[in-house]
CSV table of C-alpha atoms in Angstrom, one decimal:
chain,number,residue,atom,x,y,z
L,1,MET,CA,0.0,0.0,0.0
L,2,THR,CA,1.4,3.4,-1.0
L,3,ASN,CA,1.5,5.9,1.7
L,4,VAL,CA,0.7,9.4,0.7
L,5,ASN,CA,4.1,10.7,2.2
L,6,GLU,CA,5.8,8.6,-0.6
L,7,ARG,CA,4.4,10.7,-3.5
L,8,ALA,CA,6.8,12.4,-5.6
L,9,ASP,CA,7.8,15.7,-3.8
L,10,PHE,CA,8.7,17.5,-7.0
L,11,ASP,CA,5.1,17.3,-8.2
L,12,SER,CA,4.1,19.6,-5.5
L,13,PRO,CA,0.7,19.5,-3.8
L,14,TRP,CA,-0.7,21.0,-7.1
L,15,LYS,CA,-0.9,17.6,-8.7
L,16,GLU,CA,-2.9,16.1,-6.0
L,17,ILE,CA,-5.3,19.0,-5.7
L,18,LEU,CA,-5.8,19.1,-9.4
L,19,GLU,CA,-6.6,15.4,-9.5
L,20,ALA,CA,-9.1,15.9,-6.6
L,21,TYR,CA,-10.9,18.8,-8.2
L,22,PHE,CA,-10.1,18.9,-11.8
L,23,PRO,CA,-13.7,20.2,-13.0
L,24,GLN,CA,-13.6,22.9,-10.4
L,25,ALA,CA,-10.0,24.0,-11.5
L,26,MET,CA,-11.2,24.2,-15.1
L,27,GLN,CA,-14.2,26.1,-14.3
L,28,PHE,CA,-12.2,28.4,-12.0
L,29,PHE,CA,-9.1,29.0,-14.3
L,30,PHE,CA,-10.3,28.3,-17.7
L,31,PRO,CA,-14.0,28.7,-18.0
L,32,GLU,CA,-14.1,29.0,-21.8
L,33,THR,CA,-12.5,25.6,-22.1
L,34,ALA,CA,-14.6,24.2,-19.3
L,35,ALA,CA,-17.7,25.3,-21.2
L,36,LEU,CA,-16.7,22.8,-24.1
L,37,ILE,CA,-16.6,19.7,-21.8
L,38,ASP,CA,-19.3,17.3,-21.2
L,39,TRP,CA,-18.9,16.9,-17.4
L,40,GLU,CA,-21.5,14.0,-17.2
L,41,ARG,CA,-18.9,11.8,-19.0
L,42,PRO,CA,-15.9,10.5,-17.1
L,43,TYR,CA,-12.5,12.1,-17.7
L,44,GLN,CA,-9.3,10.2,-17.6
L,45,PHE,CA,-5.6,11.3,-16.5
L,46,LEU,CA,-3.3,10.1,-19.1
L,47,ASN,CA,-0.1,9.7,-16.8
L,48,LYS,CA,1.5,7.0,-19.0
L,49,GLU,CA,1.0,8.8,-22.1
L,50,PHE,CA,2.5,12.1,-20.6
L,51,GLN,CA,5.5,10.2,-19.4
L,52,GLN,CA,6.2,9.0,-23.0
L,53,ILE,CA,6.3,12.6,-24.2
L,54,ALA,CA,7.9,14.3,-21.2
L,55,ARG,CA,11.7,14.7,-20.7
L,56,GLU,CA,13.2,14.7,-17.3
L,57,ALA,CA,12.9,18.2,-15.7
L,58,GLU,CA,16.3,19.8,-15.0
L,59,GLN,CA,17.3,19.5,-11.3
L,60,GLY,CA,15.7,22.2,-9.1
L,61,LYS,CA,12.8,22.8,-11.5
L,62,ARG,CA,9.4,21.8,-10.2
L,63,TYR,CA,6.4,21.3,-12.5
L,64,ALA,CA,3.0,19.8,-12.0
L,65,ASP,CA,1.7,18.5,-15.3
L,66,GLN,CA,-1.5,16.8,-16.0
L,67,LEU,CA,-2.6,15.4,-19.5
L,68,VAL,CA,-6.3,14.8,-19.4
L,69,LYS,CA,-8.7,13.2,-21.7
L,70,VAL,CA,-12.2,14.7,-21.6
L,71,TRP,CA,-15.2,14.7,-23.9
L,72,GLN,CA,-16.8,17.6,-25.7
L,73,ILE,CA,-20.4,18.4,-25.5
L,74,GLN,CA,-20.7,17.5,-29.1
L,75,GLY,CA,-19.2,14.1,-28.3
L,76,GLN,CA,-15.6,14.5,-29.6
L,77,GLU,CA,-12.7,13.3,-27.6
L,78,LEU,CA,-10.4,16.2,-26.4
L,79,TRP,CA,-7.1,16.3,-24.7
L,80,LEU,CA,-5.9,18.8,-22.2
L,81,LEU,CA,-2.4,19.5,-21.1
L,82,ILE,CA,-2.3,21.4,-17.8
L,83,HIS,CA,0.9,22.8,-16.8
L,84,VAL,CA,1.4,24.4,-13.4
L,85,GLU,CA,4.7,26.5,-13.3
L,86,ILE,CA,5.9,26.4,-9.7
L,87,GLN,CA,9.2,28.2,-10.2
L,88,ALA,CA,9.5,31.7,-8.5
L,89,GLN,CA,11.3,33.4,-11.4
L,90,LYS,CA,10.6,33.7,-15.3
L,91,GLU,CA,11.7,31.2,-17.6
L,92,ASP,CA,12.9,32.5,-21.1
L,93,ASN,CA,12.2,29.1,-22.9
L,94,PHE,CA,8.8,28.6,-21.4
L,95,GLY,CA,6.9,29.1,-24.4
L,96,MET,CA,9.0,26.8,-26.4
L,97,ARG,CA,8.6,24.0,-23.8
L,98,MET,CA,4.8,24.5,-24.0
L,99,PHE,CA,5.1,24.2,-27.8
L,100,THR,CA,7.2,21.2,-27.6
L,101,TYR,CA,5.0,19.3,-25.4
L,102,ASN,CA,1.9,20.0,-27.6
L,103,PHE,CA,3.8,18.8,-30.6
L,104,ARG,CA,5.0,15.7,-29.0
L,105,ILE,CA,1.5,14.8,-28.1
L,106,PHE,CA,0.3,15.4,-31.7
L,107,ASP,CA,3.3,13.5,-33.1
L,108,ARG,CA,3.0,10.5,-30.9
L,109,PHE,CA,-0.8,10.0,-30.5
L,110,ASP,CA,-2.0,11.9,-33.5
L,111,GLN,CA,-4.1,14.0,-31.1
L,112,PRO,CA,-4.2,17.8,-30.8
L,113,ALA,CA,-4.3,19.0,-27.2
L,114,ILE,CA,-5.5,22.3,-25.6
L,115,SER,CA,-2.4,23.5,-23.7
L,116,LEU,CA,-3.0,25.6,-20.5
L,117,ALA,CA,-0.6,27.0,-17.9
L,118,ILE,CA,-0.9,28.2,-14.4
L,119,LEU,CA,1.8,30.5,-13.5
L,120,CYS,CA,2.7,30.7,-9.8
L,121,ASP,CA,5.7,33.1,-10.0
L,122,THR,CA,6.3,36.6,-8.4
L,123,ASN,CA,7.1,38.5,-11.5
L,124,ARG,CA,4.3,40.7,-12.7
L,125,GLU,CA,5.7,41.4,-16.1
L,126,TRP,CA,6.2,37.8,-17.1
L,127,ARG,CA,3.2,36.7,-19.0
L,128,PRO,CA,4.1,34.0,-21.6
L,129,SER,CA,1.3,33.2,-23.9
L,130,ASN,CA,3.0,32.1,-27.2
L,131,TYR,CA,5.9,30.5,-29.1
L,132,SER,CA,6.6,31.8,-32.6
L,133,TYR,CA,9.1,32.0,-35.4
L,134,ASN,CA,8.8,33.7,-38.9
L,135,TYR,CA,10.8,33.0,-42.0
L,136,PRO,CA,10.1,33.8,-45.6
L,137,ASN,CA,8.6,30.5,-46.3
L,138,THR,CA,7.7,29.1,-42.9
L,139,ARG,CA,5.9,30.7,-40.0
L,140,LEU,CA,4.7,29.3,-36.7
L,141,ASP,CA,2.6,31.1,-34.1
L,142,PHE,CA,1.6,28.8,-31.2
L,143,GLU,CA,-0.6,30.2,-28.4
L,144,PHE,CA,-1.6,28.7,-25.1
L,145,GLY,CA,-3.9,29.8,-22.4
L,146,SER,CA,-2.4,30.9,-19.1
L,147,VAL,CA,-3.6,32.4,-15.8
L,148,LYS,CA,-1.3,34.5,-13.4
L,149,LEU,CA,-2.0,33.7,-9.7
L,150,LEU,CA,-0.6,37.1,-8.7
L,151,ASP,CA,-3.3,38.9,-10.5
L,152,TYR,CA,-5.8,37.4,-7.8
L,153,GLU,CA,-4.2,39.8,-5.2
L,154,ASP,CA,-6.6,42.5,-6.7
L,155,ARG,CA,-9.7,40.1,-6.6
L,156,TRP,CA,-9.3,39.0,-2.8
L,157,GLU,CA,-12.9,39.7,-2.0
L,158,GLU,CA,-14.0,37.5,-5.0
L,159,LEU,CA,-11.8,34.8,-3.7
L,160,GLU,CA,-13.3,35.1,-0.1
L,161,ASN,CA,-16.8,34.9,-1.6
L,162,SER,CA,-16.1,31.8,-3.7
L,163,ASN,CA,-17.0,28.2,-2.7
L,164,ASN,CA,-14.7,26.9,-5.4
L,165,PRO,CA,-11.9,24.8,-3.8
L,166,PHE,CA,-9.4,26.7,-6.0
L,167,ALA,CA,-10.2,30.0,-4.5
L,168,THR,CA,-8.9,28.5,-1.3
L,169,VAL,CA,-5.8,27.2,-3.1
L,170,VAL,CA,-5.0,30.6,-4.7
L,171,MET,CA,-5.5,32.3,-1.4
L,172,ALA,CA,-3.1,29.8,0.3
L,173,HIS,CA,-0.5,30.3,-2.5
L,174,LEU,CA,-0.7,34.1,-2.4
L,175,LYS,CA,-0.4,34.4,1.4
L,176,THR,CA,2.6,32.0,1.4
L,177,GLN,CA,4.3,34.3,-1.0
L,178,GLN,CA,3.3,37.5,1.0
L,179,THR,CA,4.5,36.1,4.3
L,180,ARG,CA,7.9,34.7,3.3
L,181,SER,CA,9.7,37.1,5.9
L,182,SER,CA,7.0,36.9,8.5
L,183,PRO,CA,6.3,33.6,10.0
L,184,ALA,CA,4.1,34.8,12.7
L,185,GLU,CA,1.8,36.5,10.1
L,186,ARG,CA,1.9,33.3,8.0
L,187,LYS,CA,0.6,31.3,11.1
L,188,ILE,CA,-2.3,33.8,11.4
L,189,TRP,CA,-3.2,33.4,7.8
L,190,LYS,CA,-2.8,29.6,7.9
L,191,PHE,CA,-5.3,29.4,10.8
L,192,ARG,CA,-7.7,31.9,9.1
L,193,LEU,CA,-7.7,30.1,5.9
L,194,ILE,CA,-8.3,26.6,7.4
L,195,ARG,CA,-11.0,28.0,9.8
L,196,ARG,CA,-12.6,29.4,6.5
L,197,LEU,CA,-13.1,25.7,5.3
L,198,TYR,CA,-15.4,25.1,8.2
L,199,ASP,CA,-17.2,28.5,8.0
L,200,ILE,CA,-18.2,28.1,4.4
L,201,GLY,CA,-19.7,24.5,5.2
L,202,LEU,CA,-17.5,22.3,3.2
L,203,GLN,CA,-17.8,18.4,3.9
L,204,GLU,CA,-15.2,16.5,5.8
L,205,GLN,CA,-13.2,15.2,2.9
L,206,ASP,CA,-13.1,18.5,1.2
L,207,ILE,CA,-11.8,20.1,4.5
L,208,ARG,CA,-9.1,17.4,4.7
L,209,ASN,CA,-8.2,17.8,1.1
L,210,LEU,CA,-7.8,21.5,1.2
L,211,TYR,CA,-6.2,21.4,4.6
L,212,ARG,CA,-3.5,19.1,3.2
L,213,PHE,CA,-2.7,21.7,0.5
L,214,ILE,CA,-2.7,24.7,2.8
L,215,ASP,CA,-0.4,22.7,5.3
L,216,TRP,CA,1.8,21.7,2.5
L,217,VAL,CA,2.5,25.2,1.2
L,218,MET,CA,2.3,27.3,4.5
L,219,ILE,CA,5.2,25.7,6.2
L,220,LEU,CA,5.9,27.0,9.8
L,221,PRO,CA,8.9,27.0,12.2
L,222,LYS,CA,8.3,24.3,14.6
L,223,ALA,CA,7.5,26.6,17.6
L,224,LEU,CA,4.9,28.3,15.6
L,225,GLU,CA,3.4,25.1,14.3
L,226,ASN,CA,3.1,24.0,17.9
L,227,GLN,CA,1.2,27.1,18.7
L,228,PHE,CA,-1.0,26.7,15.6
L,229,TRP,CA,-2.0,23.2,16.5
L,230,ASP,CA,-3.0,24.2,20.1
L,231,GLU,CA,-5.2,27.0,18.8
L,232,PHE,CA,-6.7,24.7,15.9
L,233,LYS,CA,-7.5,21.9,18.3
L,234,GLN,CA,-9.3,24.4,20.6
L,235,PHE,CA,-11.2,25.6,17.6
L,236,GLU,CA,-12.3,22.2,16.6
L,237,GLN,CA,-13.3,21.3,20.1
L,238,GLU,CA,-15.7,24.5,20.2
L,239,ARG,CA,-17.0,23.5,16.8
L,240,THR,CA,-17.5,19.9,17.9
L,241,MET,CA,-15.8,18.9,14.7
L,242,ARG,CA,-12.7,16.8,14.5
L,243,TYR,CA,-12.1,16.5,10.8
L,244,VAL,CA,-8.4,17.2,10.8
L,245,THR,CA,-7.1,16.0,14.2
L,246,THR,CA,-8.7,12.6,14.3
L,247,GLY,CA,-8.5,9.4,12.2
L,248,GLU,CA,-5.4,9.3,9.9
L,249,ARG,CA,-3.7,12.3,11.2
L,250,ILE,CA,-2.1,14.8,8.7
L,251,GLY,CA,-0.1,18.0,8.8
L,252,TYR,CA,2.0,18.6,11.9
L,253,GLU,CA,0.8,15.6,13.9
L,254,ARG,CA,1.9,13.3,11.1
L,255,GLY,CA,5.2,15.2,10.8
L,256,ARG,CA,5.8,14.8,14.5
L,257,GLU,CA,5.4,10.9,14.2
L,258,GLU,CA,7.7,10.8,11.2
L,259,GLY,CA,10.2,12.9,13.1
L,260,LYS,CA,10.2,10.2,15.9
L,261,GLN,CA,10.9,7.5,13.3
L,262,GLU,CA,13.2,9.3,10.8
L,263,GLY,CA,14.9,12.1,12.6
L,264,GLU,CA,15.1,15.7,12.1
L,265,LYS,CA,17.4,15.3,9.3
L,266,ALA,CA,15.0,13.2,7.3
L,267,ILE,CA,12.1,15.8,7.9
L,268,ILE,CA,14.4,18.6,6.7
L,269,LEU,CA,15.1,16.7,3.6
L,270,LYS,CA,11.5,16.1,2.9
L,271,LEU,CA,10.8,19.8,3.3
L,272,LEU,CA,13.6,20.8,1.1
L,273,LYS,CA,12.4,18.6,-1.7
L,274,ARG,CA,9.0,20.1,-1.2
L,275,ARG,CA,10.4,23.6,-1.7
L,276,VAL,CA,13.2,23.3,-4.2
L,277,GLY,CA,12.7,19.9,-6.0
L,278,GLU,CA,14.7,16.7,-6.1
L,279,LEU,CA,18.0,16.8,-4.2
L,280,SER,CA,21.2,15.3,-5.7
L,281,PRO,CA,23.0,12.6,-3.5
L,282,GLU,CA,25.9,15.1,-3.1
L,283,ILE,CA,23.5,17.8,-1.6
L,284,GLN,CA,21.8,15.3,0.5
L,285,GLN,CA,25.1,14.1,2.0
L,286,ARG,CA,26.0,17.7,2.7
L,287,ILE,CA,22.7,18.1,4.7
L,288,GLN,CA,23.2,14.8,6.6
L,289,SER,CA,26.5,16.3,7.7
L,290,LEU,CA,25.1,19.5,9.3
L,291,SER,CA,25.3,20.0,13.1
L,292,GLY,CA,22.0,20.3,15.2
L,293,ASN,CA,22.4,24.1,15.4
L,294,GLN,CA,23.0,24.1,11.6
L,295,LEU,CA,19.8,22.0,11.0
L,296,GLU,CA,17.7,24.3,13.1
L,297,THR,CA,19.0,27.3,11.2
L,298,LEU,CA,18.3,25.6,7.9
L,299,GLY,CA,14.9,24.7,9.0
L,300,GLU,CA,14.1,28.4,9.6
L,301,ALA,CA,15.9,29.5,6.4
L,302,LEU,CA,14.1,27.0,4.1
L,303,LEU,CA,10.7,28.8,4.5
L,304,ASP,CA,12.1,31.4,2.2
L,305,PHE,CA,13.6,29.0,-0.4
L,306,THR,CA,11.9,29.1,-3.8
L,307,SER,CA,14.5,27.4,-6.0
L,308,MET,CA,17.6,25.2,-5.8
L,309,SER,CA,19.9,28.2,-6.0
L,310,ASP,CA,18.5,29.3,-2.6
L,311,LEU,CA,19.5,26.1,-1.1
L,312,LEU,CA,23.0,26.1,-2.7
L,313,ASN,CA,23.8,29.7,-1.6
L,314,TRP,CA,22.6,28.9,1.9
L,315,LEU,CA,24.9,25.8,1.9
L,316,GLU,CA,27.9,27.9,0.5
L,317,SER,CA,27.4,30.6,3.1
L,318,ASN,CA,26.8,28.2,6.2
L,319,ILE,CA,29.1,25.2,5.6
L,320,SER,CA,32.9,25.1,5.3
L,321,ASP,CA,33.9,22.2,3.1
């Protein structure tokens, strides 16, 4: 039996949440494409097919890609390629990569695909939407759909008033970015966003699914996480609801049990993979060699990591080879 902790960290919580709420994701981010789809018919995630066309992501890059087969209202089959760009900075060849995936799908499966991108970065000016070239006798202009999560900062009231699960996802993502330098403020927002799940009347499984996403992205230092759980347990007791803190325990309680079994270094490695992607054996060895004080410092610092370069810079600054 596969434990949820064994899922691929580089996929991020995005892949899990997209699978849990795919129709809601399409209706929230790409309503025009969602309107083409017959949601009464089952949709299928084409993981094996995507693996056939995907190349290994370069180390430190984090993507969450989904290739999905749906049915149009008119009855035709339709493939969708959903790409979530987790990186915190712009990527110059992004449009070319979107075109390459689209072409590989067409070449291998003789099937056109609608390509869609969700951009999670903090660069307001970076808005890739096409890949093109133009020569005297050959011209290409490939366009794809994209949404920028940063744009929702100006639509906060709309997010708060929405019952779509992806309103919560976007709020958690934005508040994680905004509180990079303020763990105490992040704790306040983490509590507020999770409490909101109860306030809007979601069912238990929806609360657990969205809690898992919020907990995954809104990482807190250990002391603040302890405070958070004390406050949250009291909240659940007052509501006479124990969706999160009973049964198969998730979040901090799960992490605390893992810590007993695996040790603090293993937890730090898991958190780093979650933040910056897969770690090479060399980097893992360097982290294994850290002292207790260095580990504690790294545990605090990794809250602000958004790429592999952040980790490498920290190691260079804090460890003497």
